[in-house]
Short mmCIF file of C-alpha atoms and ligand atoms in Angstrom, two decimals:
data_model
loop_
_atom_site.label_atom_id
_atom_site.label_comp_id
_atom_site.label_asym_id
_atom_site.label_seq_id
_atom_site.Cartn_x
_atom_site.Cartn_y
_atom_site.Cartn_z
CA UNK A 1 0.00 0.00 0.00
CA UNK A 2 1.52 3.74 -0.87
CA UNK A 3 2.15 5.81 2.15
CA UNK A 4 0.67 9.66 2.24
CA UNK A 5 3.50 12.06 1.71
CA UNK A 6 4.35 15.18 4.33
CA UNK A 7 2.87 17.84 3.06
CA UNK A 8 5.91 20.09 3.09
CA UNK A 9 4.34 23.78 5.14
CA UNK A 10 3.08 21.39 7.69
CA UNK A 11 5.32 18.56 8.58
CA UNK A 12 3.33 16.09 10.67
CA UNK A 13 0.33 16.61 8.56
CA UNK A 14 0.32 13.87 5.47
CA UNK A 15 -0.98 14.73 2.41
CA UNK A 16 -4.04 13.29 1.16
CA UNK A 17 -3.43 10.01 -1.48
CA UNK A 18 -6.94 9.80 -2.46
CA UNK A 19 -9.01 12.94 -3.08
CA UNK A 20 -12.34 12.40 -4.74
CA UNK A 21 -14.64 15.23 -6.24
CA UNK A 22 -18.59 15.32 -6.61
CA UNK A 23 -18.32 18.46 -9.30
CA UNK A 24 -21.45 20.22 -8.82
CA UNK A 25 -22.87 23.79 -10.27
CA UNK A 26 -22.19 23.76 -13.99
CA UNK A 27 -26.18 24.23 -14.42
CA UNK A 28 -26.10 27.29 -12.01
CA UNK A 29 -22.82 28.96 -13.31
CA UNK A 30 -24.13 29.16 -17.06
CA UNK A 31 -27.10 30.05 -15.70
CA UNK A 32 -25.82 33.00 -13.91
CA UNK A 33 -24.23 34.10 -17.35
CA UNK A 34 -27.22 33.44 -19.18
CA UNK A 35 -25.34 30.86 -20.97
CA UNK A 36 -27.62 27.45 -21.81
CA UNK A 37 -26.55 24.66 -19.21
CA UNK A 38 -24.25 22.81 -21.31
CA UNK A 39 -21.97 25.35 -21.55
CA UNK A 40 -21.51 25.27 -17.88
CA UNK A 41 -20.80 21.82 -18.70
CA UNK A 42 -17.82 22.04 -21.38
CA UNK A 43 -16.47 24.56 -18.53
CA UNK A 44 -16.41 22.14 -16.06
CA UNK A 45 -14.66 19.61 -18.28
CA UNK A 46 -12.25 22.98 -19.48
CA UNK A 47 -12.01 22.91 -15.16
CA UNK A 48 -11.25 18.91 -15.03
CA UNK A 49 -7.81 19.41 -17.31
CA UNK A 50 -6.77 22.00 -14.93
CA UNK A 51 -7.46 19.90 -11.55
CA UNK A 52 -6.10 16.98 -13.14
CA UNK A 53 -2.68 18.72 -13.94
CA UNK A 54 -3.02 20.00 -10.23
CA UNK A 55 -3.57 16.99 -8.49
CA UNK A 56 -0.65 15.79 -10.76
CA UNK A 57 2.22 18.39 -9.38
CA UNK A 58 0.97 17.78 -5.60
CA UNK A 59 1.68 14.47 -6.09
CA UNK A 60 -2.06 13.25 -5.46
CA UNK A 61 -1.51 9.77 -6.14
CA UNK A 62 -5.21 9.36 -6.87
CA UNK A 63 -8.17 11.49 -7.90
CA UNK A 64 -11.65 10.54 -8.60
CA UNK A 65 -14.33 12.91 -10.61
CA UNK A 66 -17.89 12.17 -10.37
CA UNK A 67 -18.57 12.95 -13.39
CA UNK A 68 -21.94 11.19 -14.18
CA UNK A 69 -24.56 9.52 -12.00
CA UNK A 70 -27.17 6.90 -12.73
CA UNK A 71 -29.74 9.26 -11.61
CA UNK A 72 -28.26 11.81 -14.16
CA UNK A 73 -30.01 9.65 -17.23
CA UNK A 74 -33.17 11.16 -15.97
CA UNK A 75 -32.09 14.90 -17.09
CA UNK A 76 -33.45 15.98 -20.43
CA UNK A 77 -32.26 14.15 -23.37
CA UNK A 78 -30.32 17.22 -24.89
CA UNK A 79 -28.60 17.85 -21.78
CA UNK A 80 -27.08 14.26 -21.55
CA UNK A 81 -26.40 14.18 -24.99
CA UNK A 82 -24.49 17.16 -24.47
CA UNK A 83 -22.39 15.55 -21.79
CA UNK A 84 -21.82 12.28 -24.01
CA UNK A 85 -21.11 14.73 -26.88
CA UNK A 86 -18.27 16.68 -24.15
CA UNK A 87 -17.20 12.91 -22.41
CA UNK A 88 -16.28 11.80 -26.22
CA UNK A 89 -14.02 15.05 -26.89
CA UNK A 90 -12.47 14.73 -23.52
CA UNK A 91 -11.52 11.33 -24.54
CA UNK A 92 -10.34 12.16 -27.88
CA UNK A 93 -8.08 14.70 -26.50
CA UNK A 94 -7.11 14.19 -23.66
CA UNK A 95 -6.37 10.27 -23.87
CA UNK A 96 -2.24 11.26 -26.00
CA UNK A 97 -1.74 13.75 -23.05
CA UNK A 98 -2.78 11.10 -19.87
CA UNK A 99 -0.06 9.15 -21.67
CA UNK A 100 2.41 11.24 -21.58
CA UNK A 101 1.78 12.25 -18.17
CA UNK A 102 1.72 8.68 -17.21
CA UNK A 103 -1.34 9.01 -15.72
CA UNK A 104 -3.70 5.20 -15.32
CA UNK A 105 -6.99 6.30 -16.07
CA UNK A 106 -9.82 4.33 -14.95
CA UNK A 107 -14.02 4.04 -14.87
CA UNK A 108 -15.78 3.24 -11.36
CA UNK A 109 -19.73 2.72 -12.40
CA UNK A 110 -21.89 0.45 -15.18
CA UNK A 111 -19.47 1.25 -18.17
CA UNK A 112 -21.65 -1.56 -19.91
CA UNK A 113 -24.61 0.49 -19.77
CA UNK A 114 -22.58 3.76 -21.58
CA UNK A 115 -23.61 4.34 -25.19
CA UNK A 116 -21.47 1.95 -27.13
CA UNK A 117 -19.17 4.85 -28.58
CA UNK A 118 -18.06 6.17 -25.83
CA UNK A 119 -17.83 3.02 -24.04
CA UNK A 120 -15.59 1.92 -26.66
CA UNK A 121 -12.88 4.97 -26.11
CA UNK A 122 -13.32 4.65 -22.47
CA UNK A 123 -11.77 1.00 -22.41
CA UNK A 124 -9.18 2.20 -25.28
CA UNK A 125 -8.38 4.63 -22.97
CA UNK A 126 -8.21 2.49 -20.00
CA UNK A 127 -6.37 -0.38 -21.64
CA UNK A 128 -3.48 2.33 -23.22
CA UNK A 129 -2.87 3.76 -19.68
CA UNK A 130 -3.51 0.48 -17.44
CA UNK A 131 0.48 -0.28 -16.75
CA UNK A 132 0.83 3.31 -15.23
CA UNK A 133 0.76 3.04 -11.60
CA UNK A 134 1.80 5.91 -10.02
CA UNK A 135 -1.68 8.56 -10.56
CA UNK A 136 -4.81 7.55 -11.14
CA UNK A 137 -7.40 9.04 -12.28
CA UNK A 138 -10.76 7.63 -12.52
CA UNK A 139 -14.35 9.01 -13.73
CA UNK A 140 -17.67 7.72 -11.45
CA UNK A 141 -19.72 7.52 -15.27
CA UNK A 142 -22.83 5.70 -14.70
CA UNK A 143 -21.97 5.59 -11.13
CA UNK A 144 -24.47 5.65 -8.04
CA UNK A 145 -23.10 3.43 -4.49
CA UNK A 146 -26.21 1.74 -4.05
CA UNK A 147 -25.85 0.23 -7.70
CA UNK A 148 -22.09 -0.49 -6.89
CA UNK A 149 -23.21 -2.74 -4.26
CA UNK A 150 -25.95 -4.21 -5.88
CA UNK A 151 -23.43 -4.91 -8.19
CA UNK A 152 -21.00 -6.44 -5.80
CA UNK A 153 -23.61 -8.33 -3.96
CA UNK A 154 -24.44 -10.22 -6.63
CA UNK A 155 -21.04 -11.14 -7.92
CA UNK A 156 -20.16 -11.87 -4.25
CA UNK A 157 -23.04 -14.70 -4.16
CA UNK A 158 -22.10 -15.81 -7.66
CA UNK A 159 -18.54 -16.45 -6.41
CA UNK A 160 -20.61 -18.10 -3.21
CA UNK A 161 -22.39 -20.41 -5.54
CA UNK A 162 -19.15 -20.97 -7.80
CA UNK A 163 -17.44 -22.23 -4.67
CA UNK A 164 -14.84 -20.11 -4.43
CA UNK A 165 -16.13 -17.62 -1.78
CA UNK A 166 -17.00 -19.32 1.66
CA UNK A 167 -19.59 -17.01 3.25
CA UNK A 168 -18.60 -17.85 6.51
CA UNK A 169 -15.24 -16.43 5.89
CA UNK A 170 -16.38 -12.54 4.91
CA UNK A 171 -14.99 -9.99 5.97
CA UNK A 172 -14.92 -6.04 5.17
CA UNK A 173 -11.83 -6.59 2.78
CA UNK A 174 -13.36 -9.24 0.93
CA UNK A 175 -16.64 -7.64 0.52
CA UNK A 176 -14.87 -4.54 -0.39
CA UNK A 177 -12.81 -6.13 -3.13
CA UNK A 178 -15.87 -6.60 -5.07
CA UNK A 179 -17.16 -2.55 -4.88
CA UNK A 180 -15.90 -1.08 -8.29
CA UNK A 181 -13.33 0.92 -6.13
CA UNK A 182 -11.79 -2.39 -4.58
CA UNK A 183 -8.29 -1.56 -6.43
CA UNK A 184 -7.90 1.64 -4.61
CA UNK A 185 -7.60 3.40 -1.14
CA UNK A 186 -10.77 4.87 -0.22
CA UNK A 187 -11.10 8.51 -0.62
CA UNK A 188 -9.43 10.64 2.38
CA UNK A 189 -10.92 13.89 1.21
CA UNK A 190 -14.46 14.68 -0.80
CA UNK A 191 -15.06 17.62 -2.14
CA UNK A 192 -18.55 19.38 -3.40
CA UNK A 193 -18.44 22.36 -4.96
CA UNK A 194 -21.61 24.78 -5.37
CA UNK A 195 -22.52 25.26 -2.11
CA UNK A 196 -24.35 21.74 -1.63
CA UNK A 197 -24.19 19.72 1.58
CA UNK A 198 -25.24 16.37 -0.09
CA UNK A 199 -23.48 13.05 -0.70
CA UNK A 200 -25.32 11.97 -3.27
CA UNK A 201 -24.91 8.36 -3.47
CA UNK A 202 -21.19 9.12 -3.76
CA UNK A 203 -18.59 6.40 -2.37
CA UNK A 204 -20.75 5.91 0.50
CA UNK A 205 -19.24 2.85 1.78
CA UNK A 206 -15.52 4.21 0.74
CA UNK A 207 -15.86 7.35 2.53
CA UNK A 208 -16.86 5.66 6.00
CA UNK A 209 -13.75 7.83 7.11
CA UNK A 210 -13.13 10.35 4.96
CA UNK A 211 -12.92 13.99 5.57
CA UNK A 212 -15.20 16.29 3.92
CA UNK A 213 -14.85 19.72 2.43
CA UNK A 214 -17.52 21.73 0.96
CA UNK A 215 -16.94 24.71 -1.35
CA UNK A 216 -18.87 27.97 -2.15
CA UNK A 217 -17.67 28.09 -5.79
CA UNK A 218 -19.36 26.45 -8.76
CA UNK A 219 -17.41 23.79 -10.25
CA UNK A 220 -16.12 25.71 -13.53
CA UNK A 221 -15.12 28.32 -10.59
CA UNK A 222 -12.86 26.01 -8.90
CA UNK A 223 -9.73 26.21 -9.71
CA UNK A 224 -6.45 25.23 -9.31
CA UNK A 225 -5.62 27.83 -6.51
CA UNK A 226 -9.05 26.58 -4.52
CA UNK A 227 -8.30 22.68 -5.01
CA UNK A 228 -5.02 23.75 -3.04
CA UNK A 229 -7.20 25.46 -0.20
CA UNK A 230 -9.28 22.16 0.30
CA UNK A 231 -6.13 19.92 0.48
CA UNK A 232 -4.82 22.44 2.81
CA UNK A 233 -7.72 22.52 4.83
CA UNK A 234 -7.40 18.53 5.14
CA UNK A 235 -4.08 19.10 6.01
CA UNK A 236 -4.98 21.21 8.93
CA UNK A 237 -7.38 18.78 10.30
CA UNK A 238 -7.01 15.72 12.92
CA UNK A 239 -8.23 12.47 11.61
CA UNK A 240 -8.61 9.91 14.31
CA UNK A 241 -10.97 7.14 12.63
CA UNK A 242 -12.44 6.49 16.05
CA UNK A 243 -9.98 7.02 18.48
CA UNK A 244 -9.36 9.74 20.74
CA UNK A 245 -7.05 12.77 20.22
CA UNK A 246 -4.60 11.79 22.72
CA UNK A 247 -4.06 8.13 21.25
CA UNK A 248 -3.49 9.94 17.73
CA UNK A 249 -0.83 12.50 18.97
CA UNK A 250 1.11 10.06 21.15
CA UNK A 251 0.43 6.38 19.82
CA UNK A 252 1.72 4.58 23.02
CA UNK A 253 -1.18 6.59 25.41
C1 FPP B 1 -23.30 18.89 -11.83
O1 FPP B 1 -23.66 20.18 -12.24
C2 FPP B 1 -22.45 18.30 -12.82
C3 FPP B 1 -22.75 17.20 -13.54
C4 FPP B 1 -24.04 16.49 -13.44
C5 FPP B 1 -21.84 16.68 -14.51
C6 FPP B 1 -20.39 16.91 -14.22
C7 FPP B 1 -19.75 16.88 -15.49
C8 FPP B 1 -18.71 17.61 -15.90
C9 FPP B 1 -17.89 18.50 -15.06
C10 FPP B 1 -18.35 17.54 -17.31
C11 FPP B 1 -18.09 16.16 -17.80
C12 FPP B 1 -16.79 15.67 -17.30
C13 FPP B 1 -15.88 15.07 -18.07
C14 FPP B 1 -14.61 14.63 -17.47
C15 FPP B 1 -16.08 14.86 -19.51
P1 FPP B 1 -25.20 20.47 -12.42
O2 FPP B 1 -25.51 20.36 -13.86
O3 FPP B 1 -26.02 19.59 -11.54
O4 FPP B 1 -25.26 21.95 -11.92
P2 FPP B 1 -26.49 22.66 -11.19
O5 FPP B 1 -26.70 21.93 -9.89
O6 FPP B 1 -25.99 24.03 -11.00
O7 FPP B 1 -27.66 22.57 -12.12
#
């Protein structure tokens, strides 16, 4: 397992290695401009290349962008054209340049379910970048938690009735190995942006014990400069994942 680096202004602080991002207020920051909604939209993704680059130079070992939900079929059918239209470019473009930046790109949610053209570049995508092991990123597309472990239920009893899972034997590990996340660290820090206070069926399970940080700004507002205010706001915090302050600042108390 990686360890979290120092973050170098404050020493006995580590850095977080998994920072995960529900991007929320495209709608409301075109709207505010008079702009239709999916330009708020090809901001945002504008917005992901810059936090991606970010992330990159702080040495964020792993990001995750939630980027797509299951509920988000239900919005009108220009709108998620729109964002299948943007998710294709993004894709396109950006797929040479994760390469070179030897980043491992990856897709946590039902990437069977995507239309079959972008599926398609999201698993040439994936397979090009796969060996890279040092950043991750990875889209929630077609994502929603209570669908994840629907979807790990069932393969769970499937491996039950295969014979090669003894239910007896589970455990938290092995249950989580089947959640479309169980290749990574769960999330230390989530961020929403726009002012929200939801979760919304995001990593539910995976952020048992994460920290949370909730911005003002609209995503396409949310830079670079205030990605580096959340992680420094994790920094500053005390995580103790049920124990008390004293056992956390002296280990042998
Ligand atoms: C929430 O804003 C945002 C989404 C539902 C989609 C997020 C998508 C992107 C940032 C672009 C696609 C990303 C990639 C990587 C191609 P909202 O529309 O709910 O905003 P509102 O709450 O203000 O209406």
């Amino acid at each position: 397992m990686l360890k979290r680096k120092k973050q170098p202004t404050e020493p006995s602080k580590p850095m977080p290695l998994h920072v995960a991002v529900i991007m929320d207020g495209n709608g409301r920051w075109a709207k505010a401009r008079g702009l239709p909604r999916e330009e708020g939209h090809r901001q945002g993704v504008e917005n992901v290349k810059k936090i991606v680059e970010c992330a990159q130079s702080l040495d964020l070992r792993y990001l995750t962008l939630y980027a797509f939900s299951v509920e988000n079929w239900n919005r009108p059918k220009h709108e998620v054209n729109a964002l299948m239209r943007l998710l294709e470019s993004f894709l396109k473009s950006q797929a040479t340049d994760l390469v070179e930046k030897k980043i491992r790109f990856r897709v946590i949610g039902r990437l069977q379910d995507m239309p079959k053209r972008v599926g398609k570049l999201l698993e040439k995508t994936i397979e090009e970048t796969k060996d890279f092991d040092q950043w991750t990123l990875s889209l929630a597309l077609n994502y929603g938690s209570r669908t994840e472990m629907l979807d790990a239920v069932q393969s769970y009893a499937k491996a039950v009735q295969r014979g090669s899972e003894d239910p007896d034997a589970l455990n938290w590990e092995t249950l989580q190995s089947y959640l479309y996340t169980g290749n990574m660290p769960d999330p230390d820090l989530v961020i929403r942006t726009s002012g929200e206070h939801r979760i919304s069926n995001f990593l539910l399970m995976q952020s048992a014990y994460a920290e949370y940080y909730f911005a003002r700004e609209n995503w396409p507002d949310f830079g670079p400069e205030c990605f580096r205010r959340a992680i420094d706001a994790y920094c500053a915090r005390e995580r103790r994942f049920g124990l008390t302050g004293e056992q956390i600042q002296s280990p042998s108390s």
